[in-house]
Short mmCIF file of C-alpha atoms in Angstrom, two decimals:
data_model
loop_
_atom_site.label_atom_id
_atom_site.label_comp_id
_atom_site.label_asym_id
_atom_site.label_seq_id
_atom_site.Cartn_x
_atom_site.Cartn_y
_atom_site.Cartn_z
CA MET A 116 -1.09 7.70 18.99
CA VAL A 117 -4.52 8.51 20.41
CA ARG A 118 -6.50 6.61 23.02
CA THR A 119 -10.18 5.87 22.36
CA PRO A 120 -12.62 4.27 24.84
CA HIS A 121 -11.93 0.87 23.24
CA GLY A 122 -8.17 1.06 22.84
CA ALA A 123 -5.28 3.07 21.43
CA VAL A 124 -4.87 3.77 17.70
CA ARG A 125 -1.85 4.90 15.74
CA GLY A 126 -2.32 7.12 12.70
CA ARG A 127 0.04 8.73 10.19
CA TYR A 128 1.05 12.27 9.34
CA GLU A 129 0.30 13.01 5.70
CA ARG A 130 1.31 16.43 4.36
CA GLY A 131 1.02 18.03 7.77
CA VAL A 132 -2.30 16.43 8.77
CA ALA A 133 -2.77 13.48 11.15
CA VAL A 134 -4.91 10.72 9.63
CA PHE A 135 -6.49 7.74 11.43
CA ARG A 136 -8.32 5.28 9.17
CA GLY A 137 -10.48 2.25 9.84
CA ILE A 138 -11.24 2.84 13.54
CA PRO A 139 -14.07 0.52 14.63
CA TYR A 140 -16.97 2.29 16.31
CA ALA A 141 -19.07 -0.89 16.56
CA ALA A 142 -18.58 -4.64 16.39
CA PRO A 143 -18.71 -6.51 13.05
CA PRO A 144 -22.43 -6.81 12.17
CA PHE A 145 -22.34 -10.47 11.17
CA GLY A 146 -22.91 -13.85 12.78
CA PRO A 147 -25.38 -13.42 15.66
CA ARG A 148 -25.26 -9.62 15.18
CA ARG A 149 -26.55 -9.72 11.59
CA PHE A 150 -29.62 -7.54 10.99
CA ARG A 151 -29.35 -6.39 14.62
CA PRO A 152 -28.60 -2.95 16.10
CA PRO A 153 -24.87 -2.18 16.35
CA ALA A 154 -23.00 -3.46 19.41
CA PRO A 155 -19.89 -1.82 20.92
CA PRO A 156 -16.57 -3.06 19.53
CA GLU A 157 -14.50 -5.46 21.58
CA PRO A 158 -11.72 -3.53 23.39
CA TRP A 159 -8.21 -4.30 22.22
CA ASP A 160 -4.85 -4.40 23.95
CA GLY A 161 -1.80 -2.61 22.67
CA VAL A 162 -1.93 -0.09 19.83
CA ARG A 163 -4.13 -0.69 16.78
CA ASP A 164 -2.68 0.44 13.47
CA ALA A 165 -4.95 2.97 11.75
CA ALA A 166 -3.04 3.52 8.52
CA ALA A 167 -5.47 1.99 6.01
CA PHE A 168 -9.19 2.30 5.32
CA GLY A 169 -11.24 -0.40 6.99
CA PRO A 170 -13.54 -2.85 5.21
CA THR A 171 -16.48 -1.39 3.33
CA ALA A 172 -20.04 -2.58 3.91
CA PRO A 173 -21.25 -5.35 1.58
CA LYS A 174 -22.67 -3.82 -1.60
CA PRO A 175 -23.16 -4.69 -5.25
CA PRO A 176 -20.97 -2.86 -7.77
CA TYR A 177 -22.34 -0.08 -9.92
CA SER A 178 -23.45 -1.03 -13.41
CA ASP A 179 -20.88 -0.29 -16.10
CA ALA A 180 -22.87 2.77 -17.15
CA PHE A 181 -22.68 4.35 -13.69
CA ALA A 182 -19.16 3.10 -12.92
CA HIS A 183 -17.99 5.25 -15.84
CA TYR A 184 -18.85 8.32 -13.73
CA LEU A 185 -18.76 7.15 -10.10
CA SER A 186 -16.01 5.43 -8.11
CA ASP A 187 -16.89 2.97 -5.36
CA PRO A 188 -13.92 0.99 -4.00
CA GLU A 189 -14.60 -2.31 -2.25
CA ILE A 190 -12.46 -3.37 0.72
CA PRO A 191 -13.21 -6.91 1.96
CA GLY A 192 -13.71 -7.84 5.59
CA ASP A 193 -16.42 -8.11 8.25
CA ASP A 194 -15.29 -5.20 10.46
CA CYS A 195 -17.13 -2.69 8.25
CA LEU A 196 -18.55 -0.43 10.98
CA ASN A 197 -15.56 1.87 11.03
CA LEU A 198 -14.71 5.52 10.61
CA ASN A 199 -11.78 7.77 9.71
CA VAL A 200 -10.46 10.94 11.34
CA TRP A 201 -8.37 13.71 9.80
CA THR A 202 -7.15 16.28 12.32
CA PRO A 203 -4.64 19.14 12.33
CA GLU A 204 -3.96 18.73 16.04
CA PRO A 205 -4.41 15.24 17.53
CA ALA A 206 -4.35 16.28 21.17
CA PRO A 207 -6.93 16.93 23.90
CA GLY A 208 -7.56 20.60 24.51
CA ALA A 209 -7.49 21.83 20.92
CA ARG A 210 -11.34 22.08 20.84
CA LEU A 211 -11.58 22.43 17.06
CA PRO A 212 -14.88 22.27 15.13
CA VAL A 213 -15.84 18.82 13.88
CA LEU A 214 -17.54 17.80 10.63
CA VAL A 215 -18.98 14.26 10.37
CA PHE A 216 -19.75 13.14 6.81
CA LEU A 217 -22.27 10.48 5.72
CA HIS A 218 -21.76 9.32 2.14
CA GLY A 219 -24.49 8.87 -0.45
CA GLY A 220 -25.26 5.98 -2.78
CA ALA A 221 -29.03 5.34 -2.51
CA LEU A 222 -28.40 3.47 0.78
CA THR A 223 -27.06 0.59 -1.33
CA ARG A 224 -23.60 1.76 -2.43
CA GLY A 225 -20.79 4.13 -1.49
CA SER A 226 -18.24 4.23 1.32
CA SER A 227 -15.89 6.54 3.20
CA ALA A 228 -12.94 5.27 1.10
CA ILE A 229 -13.93 7.13 -2.08
CA PRO A 230 -10.94 9.39 -2.88
CA VAL A 231 -13.14 12.46 -3.46
CA TYR A 232 -14.05 12.28 0.25
CA ASP A 233 -10.48 12.84 1.42
CA GLY A 234 -10.74 14.85 4.65
CA ARG A 235 -7.29 16.44 4.44
CA PRO A 236 -8.49 19.83 3.05
CA PHE A 237 -10.90 20.21 5.98
CA ALA A 238 -8.17 19.37 8.51
CA ARG A 239 -5.75 21.66 6.67
CA ASP A 240 -8.25 24.45 7.27
CA GLY A 241 -8.76 23.76 10.97
CA VAL A 242 -11.70 21.32 11.04
CA VAL A 243 -11.53 17.80 12.47
CA PHE A 244 -13.13 15.67 9.75
CA VAL A 245 -14.79 12.28 10.34
CA SER A 246 -16.18 9.98 7.63
CA VAL A 247 -18.30 6.94 8.40
CA ASN A 248 -19.07 3.52 6.92
CA TYR A 249 -22.48 2.08 7.71
CA ARG A 250 -24.53 -0.94 6.64
CA LEU A 251 -26.17 -0.70 3.22
CA GLY A 252 -28.96 -2.29 1.23
CA VAL A 253 -30.84 -5.22 2.71
CA GLU A 254 -28.27 -5.53 5.52
CA GLY A 255 -28.90 -1.96 6.63
CA TYR A 256 -32.41 -1.11 5.48
CA GLY A 257 -34.30 -4.35 4.90
CA LEU A 258 -37.63 -4.49 6.73
CA PHE A 259 -38.26 -7.82 8.47
CA PRO A 260 -40.83 -9.06 11.00
CA ASP A 261 -38.10 -10.59 13.19
CA ALA A 262 -35.53 -7.74 13.32
CA PRO A 263 -35.49 -4.03 14.22
CA ALA A 264 -35.87 -1.55 11.35
CA ASN A 265 -33.18 0.86 10.17
CA PRO A 266 -29.99 -0.88 11.36
CA GLY A 267 -27.94 1.28 8.95
CA LEU A 268 -29.31 4.45 10.54
CA ARG A 269 -28.59 2.96 13.97
CA ASP A 270 -24.99 2.47 12.81
CA GLN A 271 -24.78 6.19 12.03
CA LEU A 272 -26.19 7.01 15.47
CA ALA A 273 -23.54 4.75 17.05
CA ALA A 274 -20.84 6.59 15.08
CA LEU A 275 -22.17 9.94 16.33
CA ARG A 276 -22.05 8.65 19.90
CA TRP A 277 -18.46 7.54 19.31
CA VAL A 278 -17.63 11.05 18.09
CA HIS A 279 -19.29 12.59 21.15
CA GLU A 280 -17.25 10.36 23.49
CA SER A 281 -13.94 10.21 21.62
CA ILE A 282 -13.35 13.20 19.38
CA ALA A 283 -11.81 15.41 22.10
CA ALA A 284 -8.79 13.08 22.13
CA PHE A 285 -8.28 13.91 18.44
CA GLY A 286 -8.48 17.67 19.05
CA GLY A 287 -12.18 18.08 18.31
CA ASP A 288 -14.88 19.82 20.31
CA PRO A 289 -17.85 17.48 20.94
CA GLY A 290 -20.02 20.56 21.42
CA ARG A 291 -19.25 21.89 17.90
CA VAL A 292 -20.17 18.95 15.69
CA THR A 293 -21.68 19.52 12.24
CA LEU A 294 -23.38 16.50 10.66
CA CYS A 295 -23.12 16.56 6.85
CA GLY A 296 -24.44 14.24 4.17
CA GLN A 297 -25.04 14.11 0.44
CA SER A 298 -27.94 12.36 -1.33
CA ALA A 299 -28.85 9.32 0.81
CA GLY A 300 -26.39 10.69 3.37
CA ALA A 301 -28.43 13.91 3.50
CA ILE A 302 -31.65 11.93 3.94
CA SER A 303 -29.90 10.20 6.85
CA VAL A 304 -28.86 13.56 8.31
CA GLY A 305 -32.49 14.64 8.20
CA ALA A 306 -33.62 11.48 9.96
CA LEU A 307 -30.97 11.88 12.67
CA ALA A 308 -31.81 15.56 13.12
CA ALA A 309 -35.36 14.49 13.89
CA ALA A 310 -34.43 11.44 15.99
CA PRO A 311 -34.95 11.93 19.75
CA GLN A 312 -31.96 9.66 20.48
CA ALA A 313 -29.61 11.87 18.46
CA GLN A 314 -30.46 15.15 20.17
CA GLY A 315 -27.41 16.83 21.63
CA LEU A 316 -24.95 14.86 19.51
CA PHE A 317 -24.52 17.59 16.88
CA ARG A 318 -25.07 21.31 16.65
CA ARG A 319 -25.37 21.97 12.91
CA ALA A 320 -26.49 20.03 9.86
CA ILE A 321 -25.71 20.13 6.13
CA LEU A 322 -28.08 18.47 3.67
CA GLN A 323 -26.73 18.26 0.11
CA SER A 324 -29.18 17.02 -2.54
CA GLY A 325 -31.30 15.02 -0.12
CA ALA A 326 -34.36 15.95 1.93
CA PRO A 327 -35.68 14.47 5.20
CA GLU A 328 -38.18 11.72 4.46
CA ALA A 329 -39.59 8.42 5.60
CA SER A 330 -40.01 5.76 2.93
CA ASP A 331 -43.26 3.88 2.55
CA ARG A 332 -42.90 0.76 4.70
CA ALA A 333 -44.91 -1.25 2.16
CA LYS A 334 -42.49 -0.26 -0.60
CA VAL A 335 -39.45 -1.37 1.40
CA ARG A 336 -41.20 -4.57 2.43
CA ARG A 337 -42.02 -5.20 -1.23
CA MET A 338 -38.31 -4.99 -2.07
CA VAL A 339 -37.55 -7.62 0.58
CA ARG A 340 -40.37 -9.89 -0.57
CA ARG A 341 -39.21 -9.73 -4.17
CA MET A 342 -35.74 -10.72 -3.06
CA ALA A 343 -37.20 -13.56 -0.97
CA ALA A 344 -39.17 -14.82 -3.98
CA ARG A 345 -36.01 -14.88 -6.11
CA LEU A 346 -34.07 -16.65 -3.36
CA LYS A 347 -36.97 -19.03 -2.56
CA VAL A 348 -36.71 -18.31 1.17
CA PRO A 349 -39.08 -16.69 3.70
CA ALA A 350 -38.93 -12.90 3.92
CA THR A 351 -37.36 -12.97 7.39
CA ALA A 352 -34.04 -11.82 8.78
CA GLU A 353 -33.31 -15.36 9.96
CA ALA A 354 -33.75 -16.78 6.46
CA PHE A 355 -31.77 -13.98 4.78
CA ALA A 356 -28.91 -14.43 7.25
CA ALA A 357 -28.52 -18.01 6.05
CA VAL A 358 -28.13 -16.97 2.39
CA ASP A 359 -24.67 -16.72 0.86
CA ARG A 360 -23.63 -13.08 1.07
CA ASP A 361 -22.58 -12.74 -2.59
CA LEU A 362 -25.84 -14.32 -3.75
CA LEU A 363 -27.76 -11.90 -1.54
CA LEU A 364 -25.97 -8.94 -3.13
CA ARG A 365 -26.56 -10.20 -6.67
CA THR A 366 -30.25 -10.70 -5.92
CA GLN A 367 -30.51 -7.23 -4.38
CA ALA A 368 -28.89 -5.67 -7.45
CA ASP A 369 -31.17 -7.58 -9.80
CA VAL A 370 -34.38 -6.69 -7.96
CA GLY A 371 -33.31 -3.05 -7.55
CA ARG A 372 -32.27 -2.59 -11.17
CA LEU A 373 -35.58 -0.93 -12.01
CA SER A 374 -35.28 1.61 -9.22
CA SER A 375 -34.60 5.24 -10.12
CA PRO A 376 -35.21 8.62 -8.46
CA VAL A 377 -37.03 9.67 -11.64
CA LEU A 378 -39.08 6.52 -12.20
CA GLY A 379 -39.38 5.18 -8.66
CA GLY A 380 -39.43 1.42 -8.30
CA PRO A 381 -38.58 -0.91 -5.42
CA ALA A 382 -35.91 0.54 -3.16
CA PHE A 383 -34.59 0.58 0.37
CA GLY A 384 -35.16 3.58 2.60
CA ILE A 385 -35.42 4.85 6.15
CA VAL A 386 -38.82 4.01 7.65
CA THR A 387 -40.71 5.11 10.73
CA ASP A 388 -40.15 2.50 13.40
CA GLY A 389 -41.72 3.82 16.61
CA ASP A 390 -38.27 4.10 18.15
CA LEU A 391 -35.34 5.80 16.41
CA VAL A 392 -37.67 7.29 13.77
CA PRO A 393 -40.98 7.72 15.60
CA TYR A 394 -42.43 10.21 13.08
CA ASP A 395 -41.82 11.35 9.53
CA PRO A 396 -38.53 13.30 9.86
CA LEU A 397 -39.60 16.20 7.66
CA GLU A 398 -42.85 16.73 9.57
CA ALA A 399 -41.01 16.53 12.90
CA LEU A 400 -38.49 19.16 11.77
CA LEU A 401 -41.19 21.41 10.32
CA ALA A 402 -43.06 21.26 13.62
CA GLY A 403 -39.95 22.51 15.43
CA ASP A 404 -39.97 19.61 17.87
CA ALA A 405 -36.61 18.24 16.67
CA ALA A 406 -33.13 19.80 16.59
CA PRO A 407 -34.30 23.13 18.03
CA GLY A 408 -31.85 25.92 17.33
CA ALA A 409 -29.73 23.86 14.91
CA ASP A 410 -28.12 25.81 12.06
CA LEU A 411 -28.92 24.33 8.64
CA LEU A 412 -27.12 24.48 5.30
CA LEU A 413 -29.37 23.12 2.54
CA GLY A 414 -29.03 22.87 -1.21
CA TRP A 415 -29.12 21.11 -4.53
CA THR A 416 -27.51 21.09 -7.95
CA ARG A 417 -29.13 22.79 -10.92
CA ASP A 418 -29.44 19.60 -13.01
CA GLU A 419 -29.70 16.81 -10.43
CA TYR A 420 -31.69 14.57 -12.77
CA LEU A 421 -29.01 14.29 -15.45
CA LEU A 422 -27.01 11.78 -13.39
CA TRP A 423 -30.17 9.70 -13.13
CA LEU A 424 -30.96 9.78 -16.87
CA VAL A 425 -27.67 10.04 -18.77
CA PRO A 426 -25.87 6.84 -17.62
CA GLY A 427 -28.98 4.71 -18.12
CA GLY A 428 -29.52 5.97 -21.68
CA LEU A 429 -32.95 7.40 -20.82
CA LEU A 430 -32.31 11.05 -21.70
CA GLU A 431 -33.03 10.82 -25.43
CA ARG A 432 -35.80 8.26 -24.97
CA VAL A 433 -37.68 10.46 -22.51
CA ASP A 434 -37.46 13.34 -24.99
CA ARG A 435 -38.88 11.13 -27.74
CA LEU A 436 -41.72 9.82 -25.58
CA GLY A 437 -43.05 13.33 -24.98
CA PRO A 438 -46.55 13.21 -23.43
CA VAL A 439 -46.09 9.61 -22.27
CA ALA A 440 -43.03 10.61 -20.23
CA LEU A 441 -44.90 13.58 -18.77
CA ALA A 442 -47.72 11.24 -17.75
CA ALA A 443 -45.15 8.98 -16.06
CA ALA A 444 -43.72 12.01 -14.21
CA ARG A 445 -47.20 12.89 -12.99
CA ALA A 446 -47.58 9.40 -11.59
CA ARG A 447 -44.16 9.55 -9.94
CA CYS A 448 -44.92 12.95 -8.38
CA HIS A 449 -48.64 12.40 -7.59
CA CYS A 450 -49.64 15.65 -9.26
CA GLY A 451 -52.35 17.01 -11.51
CA ILE A 452 -52.00 18.07 -15.13
CA GLY A 453 -51.54 21.69 -14.10
CA VAL A 454 -48.01 21.04 -12.82
CA PRO A 455 -46.41 19.91 -16.12
CA ARG A 456 -48.38 22.60 -17.95
CA GLY A 457 -46.97 25.13 -15.53
CA TYR A 458 -43.42 23.93 -16.17
CA ARG A 459 -44.00 24.16 -19.91
CA GLY A 460 -45.10 27.74 -19.43
CA LEU A 461 -42.15 28.67 -17.23
CA TYR A 462 -39.56 26.92 -19.42
CA PRO A 463 -40.93 26.92 -22.99
CA GLN A 464 -37.55 26.02 -24.51
CA ALA A 465 -37.06 22.94 -22.33
CA GLY A 466 -37.36 19.47 -23.83
CA THR A 467 -39.44 16.74 -22.24
CA ALA A 468 -36.50 15.19 -20.37
CA GLU A 469 -35.57 18.52 -18.80
CA THR A 470 -39.18 19.20 -17.84
CA VAL A 471 -39.59 15.74 -16.30
CA GLY A 472 -36.22 15.94 -14.55
CA GLN A 473 -36.84 19.33 -13.02
CA MET A 474 -40.34 18.32 -11.94
CA VAL A 475 -39.02 15.28 -10.08
CA THR A 476 -36.09 17.25 -8.61
CA ASP A 477 -38.43 19.95 -7.33
CA ARG A 478 -40.90 17.46 -5.90
CA LEU A 479 -38.34 15.25 -4.16
CA LEU A 480 -35.63 17.74 -3.20
CA ARG A 481 -36.22 21.45 -3.60
CA LEU A 482 -39.79 21.66 -2.32
CA PRO A 483 -39.15 19.85 1.01
CA LEU A 484 -35.81 21.62 1.54
CA GLN A 485 -37.39 25.02 0.93
CA ARG A 486 -40.24 24.12 3.30
CA LEU A 487 -37.62 23.26 5.91
CA ALA A 488 -35.86 26.61 5.38
CA ASP A 489 -39.22 28.42 5.60
CA ALA A 490 -39.82 26.76 8.99
CA ARG A 491 -36.42 27.92 10.28
CA PRO A 492 -35.72 31.41 8.96
CA GLY A 493 -32.64 33.15 10.28
CA SER A 494 -30.74 29.91 10.94
CA SER A 495 -31.04 28.26 7.49
CA TYR A 496 -28.81 28.90 4.47
CA VAL A 497 -29.65 27.69 0.97
CA TYR A 498 -27.38 27.17 -2.05
CA GLU A 499 -27.58 25.95 -5.65
CA PHE A 500 -24.61 24.42 -7.48
CA ALA A 501 -24.80 25.46 -11.14
CA TRP A 502 -21.33 24.82 -12.62
CA PRO A 503 -21.74 22.38 -15.56
CA SER A 504 -19.53 19.34 -15.95
CA ARG A 505 -17.04 19.41 -18.79
CA LEU A 506 -18.36 15.99 -19.85
CA PRO A 507 -21.16 15.82 -22.44
CA ASP A 508 -24.78 16.02 -21.27
CA LEU A 509 -24.11 15.94 -17.50
CA GLY A 510 -24.62 19.63 -16.77
CA ALA A 511 -24.61 20.51 -13.06
CA CYS A 512 -25.68 16.98 -12.17
CA HIS A 513 -26.22 15.15 -8.90
CA ALA A 514 -23.01 14.66 -6.85
CA LEU A 515 -20.92 17.00 -9.03
CA GLU A 516 -20.52 19.51 -6.18
CA LEU A 517 -18.68 17.03 -3.95
CA GLY A 518 -15.24 17.58 -5.48
CA PHE A 519 -15.70 21.31 -4.87
CA VAL A 520 -17.00 20.98 -1.30
CA PHE A 521 -14.06 18.72 -0.43
CA ASP A 522 -11.57 20.70 -2.56
CA THR A 523 -10.38 17.41 -4.04
CA GLY A 524 -10.73 18.27 -7.71
CA GLU A 525 -7.18 17.10 -8.36
CA VAL A 526 -7.92 13.42 -7.71
CA PRO A 527 -8.68 11.36 -10.85
CA GLU A 528 -11.98 10.14 -9.38
CA ALA A 529 -13.30 13.73 -9.32
CA ALA A 530 -12.58 14.12 -13.04
CA LYS A 531 -14.75 11.06 -13.79
CA LEU A 532 -17.77 13.28 -13.13
CA ALA A 533 -16.41 16.81 -13.66
CA GLY A 534 -14.14 16.23 -16.65
CA GLU A 535 -10.85 18.04 -17.07
CA GLY A 536 -10.40 21.69 -16.22
CA ALA A 537 -12.64 22.11 -13.18
CA PRO A 538 -12.00 25.62 -11.78
CA PRO A 539 -9.91 25.49 -8.58
CA ASP A 540 -11.10 28.95 -7.51
CA LEU A 541 -14.68 27.72 -7.32
CA ALA A 542 -13.54 24.77 -5.19
CA THR A 543 -11.64 27.12 -2.88
CA THR A 544 -14.68 29.37 -2.46
CA MET A 545 -17.19 26.58 -1.90
CA HIS A 546 -14.93 24.63 0.44
CA ARG A 547 -14.30 27.74 2.53
CA ALA A 548 -18.06 28.26 2.89
CA TRP A 549 -18.45 24.74 4.32
CA VAL A 550 -15.49 25.28 6.66
CA ARG A 551 -16.92 28.58 7.84
CA PHE A 552 -20.32 26.98 8.47
CA ALA A 553 -18.70 24.25 10.59
CA GLU A 554 -16.82 26.91 12.53
CA THR A 555 -19.55 29.52 13.04
CA GLY A 556 -22.88 28.37 11.60
CA ASP A 557 -22.65 31.09 8.92
CA PRO A 558 -21.34 30.06 5.45
CA GLY A 559 -20.90 33.67 4.33
CA TRP A 560 -24.20 34.77 2.80
CA GLU A 561 -27.49 36.01 4.17
CA PRO A 562 -29.72 33.54 6.03
CA TRP A 563 -33.08 32.45 4.70
CA ASP A 564 -35.92 34.93 5.09
CA ALA A 565 -39.04 36.02 3.22
CA SER A 566 -36.92 37.10 0.22
CA HIS A 567 -35.62 33.49 -0.23
CA PRO A 568 -31.91 34.14 -0.78
CA VAL A 569 -30.08 31.31 -2.61
CA ARG A 570 -26.31 31.34 -3.04
CA VAL A 571 -25.49 30.23 -6.59
CA PHE A 572 -22.12 28.59 -7.28
CA GLY A 573 -21.66 28.57 -11.06
CA GLU A 574 -19.27 29.49 -13.84
CA ASP A 575 -19.07 33.12 -12.73
CA GLU A 576 -18.38 34.52 -9.28
CA PRO A 577 -20.83 33.17 -6.67
CA TYR A 578 -23.82 35.44 -6.22
CA THR A 579 -27.08 35.52 -4.26
CA ALA A 580 -30.35 35.17 -6.16
CA HIS A 581 -33.65 35.83 -4.43
CA GLY A 582 -36.40 33.28 -5.01
CA PRO A 583 -34.93 31.73 -8.19
CA ARG A 584 -37.09 28.60 -7.84
CA ASP A 585 -40.19 30.20 -6.32
CA ALA A 586 -42.32 30.23 -9.48
CA ALA A 587 -41.80 26.50 -10.14
CA LEU A 588 -42.24 25.47 -6.51
CA ALA A 589 -45.45 27.49 -6.28
CA LEU A 590 -46.98 25.15 -8.87
CA TRP A 591 -46.82 22.34 -6.32
CA THR A 592 -48.42 24.43 -3.59
CA ALA A 593 -51.28 25.28 -5.92
CA ASP A 594 -51.77 21.68 -7.07
CA THR A 595 -54.34 19.91 -4.91
CA GLN A 596 -53.13 16.44 -5.93
CA ALA A 597 -49.46 17.04 -5.12
CA ALA A 598 -49.68 15.92 -1.50
CA ASP A 599 -51.91 12.89 -2.04
CA PRO A 600 -51.22 9.56 -3.75
CA VAL A 601 -53.08 8.91 -7.00
CA PRO A 602 -55.58 6.10 -6.27
CA GLU A 603 -55.14 2.81 -8.10
CA ALA A 604 -58.89 2.08 -8.34
CA SER A 605 -62.19 3.86 -7.92
CA ALA A 606 -64.82 2.95 -5.37
CA ASP A 607 -66.36 0.40 -7.76
CA GLY A 608 -63.00 -1.29 -8.31
CA GLN A 609 -62.38 0.05 -11.82
CA PRO A 610 -58.83 1.13 -12.72
CA THR A 611 -58.27 4.87 -12.48
CA ARG A 612 -56.01 7.23 -14.37
CA GLY A 613 -53.48 6.71 -11.55
CA ALA A 614 -53.22 3.01 -12.37
CA GLU A 615 -52.81 3.81 -16.05
CA LEU A 616 -50.04 6.30 -15.34
CA ARG A 617 -48.20 3.84 -13.15
CA ALA A 618 -48.37 1.28 -15.95
CA VAL A 619 -46.52 3.83 -18.10
CA VAL A 620 -43.86 4.15 -15.39
CA ARG A 621 -43.42 0.38 -15.30
CA ARG A 622 -42.93 0.26 -19.07
CA LEU A 623 -40.30 3.00 -18.84
CA ARG A 624 -38.44 1.10 -16.11
CA ARG A 625 -38.39 -2.05 -18.22
CA THR A 626 -37.04 -0.02 -21.12
CA ALA A 627 -34.31 1.38 -18.87
CA MET A 628 -33.29 -2.14 -17.82
CA VAL A 629 -33.04 -3.29 -21.43
CA ARG A 630 -30.99 -0.24 -22.38
CA ARG A 631 -28.56 -0.89 -19.50
CA HIS A 632 -27.96 -4.42 -20.76
#
């Protein structure tokens, strides 16, 4: 039994580790609290049982194509702002390092209850592990004129404050907190690292396959307006709160079906709000104004894009489309013709899908993460996960590294993405690097400097490569269009090449939707 500021909780010992699941860190975000910032939970009398995972945030299920590879359990209930703690020593005074994990899922799916995210291996190795549920989709990231922006990110901030106030009772050191996230969770970590209100709540940060960014407010608002048009209600929080929750989720899934990291499309995201996110998080971190002195562990997988293309059936179609697909990639990445030509020159054996996928991965992930490492040499560490899945066509795809980081390759849900026969030695090595980073700020290889060291975790023994992505990333630095949107119309109102390219992207998205059905 452990006492928190809101009441006592009773966990369970499981294979030598104390586990507390479903602890509320904020009140249920429904009724009058819907679309509002998180409120403290109501204190409780007696001892609250913490044996089972708490409710997950409302979310639509994955399509059948993605559910074949990704697990996403749904636990009903309104008390979805909860977290879980795994600890080797649930007693004040232990002062162990703490790792807080934010799950991915494009800010619309995922939860802390996914079996791959079991925190026992971290606790087994001396780290207090915390995983967090937060609001998703329109509930967490809808942009309305009558409600504050970013309630899902505010949930994460509330969870961090709970950790700062409560984790000592579980044996953790509130001064040695590492904030870790993958994909959308990593984007959230970047936003919190730059948020003035989160300063002092964590000491280190891990960003896996997600870079700090602020989404275009107009794009997020467009997602909400499209949902409102389908629902035939005003695009306000008050109107959305009156809609049946299941209908809201179905509408969100339908409107967001055309969204893809490769092709873009309407999507939810973290936006600047003049409060929690006053500036673009990446620019704030590059300027050195945010999270000064924080140790960073940053990285990506070799073939991120394959998880985005294979389940939707787009891989072969993109290869067949050839120049049309490259034109769509240019529109998605806002770049000139020199960028795809440069990729063709660097990787002459690559097909169109690989060229497009690596272009988008570099533009959205590797380029901003390497810029962040460049701005913080000596305290940044960079990795690449290159072990290929045993399943056809997936390669070293997005999210594949998670079973290795958590050392949970034995659970069936890990095999859905990795296949059978994932090497346990690689999991041991990678997991130990994350544990060591949480303990000391040093994962076990040289920090980032002018030679650009990248630790590669692949089929052979891990090794350090120097500047393995420099030639491709230099193409973006040289491209004058890469940083600026392609205009939709010229000064006289005539459509430009940018508008034509975006029309190609829209056709590809429609094709993807048909293929999914």
